[in-house]
Coordinates of C-alpha atoms in Angstrom, one line a residue:
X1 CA 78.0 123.8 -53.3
X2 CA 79.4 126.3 -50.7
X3 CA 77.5 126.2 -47.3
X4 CA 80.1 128.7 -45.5
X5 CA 78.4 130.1 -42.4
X6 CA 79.3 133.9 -41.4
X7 CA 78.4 135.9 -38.7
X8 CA 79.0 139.5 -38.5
X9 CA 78.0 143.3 -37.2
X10 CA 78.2 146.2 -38.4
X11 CA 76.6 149.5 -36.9
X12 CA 73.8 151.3 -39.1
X13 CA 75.0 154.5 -40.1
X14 CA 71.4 156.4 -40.8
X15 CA 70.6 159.8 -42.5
X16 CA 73.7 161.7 -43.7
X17 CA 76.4 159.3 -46.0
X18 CA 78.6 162.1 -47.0
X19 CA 80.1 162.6 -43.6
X20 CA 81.4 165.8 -44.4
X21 CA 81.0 166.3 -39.9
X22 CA 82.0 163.2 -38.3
X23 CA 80.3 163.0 -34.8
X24 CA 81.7 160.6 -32.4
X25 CA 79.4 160.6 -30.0
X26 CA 76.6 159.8 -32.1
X27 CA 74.5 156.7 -31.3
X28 CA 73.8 153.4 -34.0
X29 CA 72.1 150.6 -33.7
X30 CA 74.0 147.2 -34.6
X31 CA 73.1 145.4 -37.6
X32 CA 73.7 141.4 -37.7
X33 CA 74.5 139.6 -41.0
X34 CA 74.0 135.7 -41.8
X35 CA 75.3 134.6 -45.0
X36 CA 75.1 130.8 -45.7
X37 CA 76.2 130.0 -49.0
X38 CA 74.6 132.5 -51.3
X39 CA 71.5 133.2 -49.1
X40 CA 71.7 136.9 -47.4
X41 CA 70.1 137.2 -44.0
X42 CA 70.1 140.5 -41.8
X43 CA 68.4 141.2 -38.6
X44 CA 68.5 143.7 -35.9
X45 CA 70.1 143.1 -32.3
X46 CA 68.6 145.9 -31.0
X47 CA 72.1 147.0 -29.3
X48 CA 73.2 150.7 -29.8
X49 CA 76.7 151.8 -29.7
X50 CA 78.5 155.4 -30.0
X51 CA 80.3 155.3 -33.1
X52 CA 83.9 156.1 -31.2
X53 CA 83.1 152.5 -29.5
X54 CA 82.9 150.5 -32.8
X55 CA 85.9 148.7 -34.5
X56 CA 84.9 148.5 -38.0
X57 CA 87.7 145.9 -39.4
X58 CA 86.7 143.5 -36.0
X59 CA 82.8 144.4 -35.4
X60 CA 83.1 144.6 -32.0
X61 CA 82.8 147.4 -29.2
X62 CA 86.4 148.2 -28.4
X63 CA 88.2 148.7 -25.2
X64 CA 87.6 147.0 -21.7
X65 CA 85.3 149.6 -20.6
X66 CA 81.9 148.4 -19.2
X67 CA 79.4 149.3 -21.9
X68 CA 82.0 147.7 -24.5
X69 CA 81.9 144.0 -22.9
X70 CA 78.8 144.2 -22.1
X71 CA 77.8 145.1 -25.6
X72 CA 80.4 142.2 -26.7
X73 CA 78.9 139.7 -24.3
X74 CA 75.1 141.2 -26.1
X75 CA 76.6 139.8 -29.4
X76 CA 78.1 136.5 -28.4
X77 CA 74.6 135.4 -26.9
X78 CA 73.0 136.4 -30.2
X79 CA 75.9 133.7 -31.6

């Protein structure tokens, strides 16, 4: 029986999934994910980030800047 707990975010990319105009400056919400086991959960943290902001392979706001630690902080309370 696995009971592995994992945490992570991930921005919501809405609308257009081709890409074919990436847009930096556009705004996405940030998506958490629970998984426990084999059980799914996902929830919003109602946090928006610009896409330029967002590390993909670390889900986290990148930088030192003010809106990306306080955006990090945002997600370590939700933890």
């Amino acid at each position: 029986m696995n009971n592995e707990l994992k945490v992570s975010f991930y921005l919501k990319r809405e609308g257009n999934t081709e890409r074919t105009e990436p847009n930096p400056d556009a705004i996405f919400p940030i998506i958490g994910k629970i998984i426990i086991g084999n059980s799914i959960a996902q929830f919003g943290s109602k946090l928006k980030i610009e896409e330029r902001l967002w590390s993909v392979k670390s889900g986290r706001a990148i930088g030192k800047s003010r809106v990306a630690v306080e955006l990090n902080r945002g997600c370590l309370k939700i933890l």
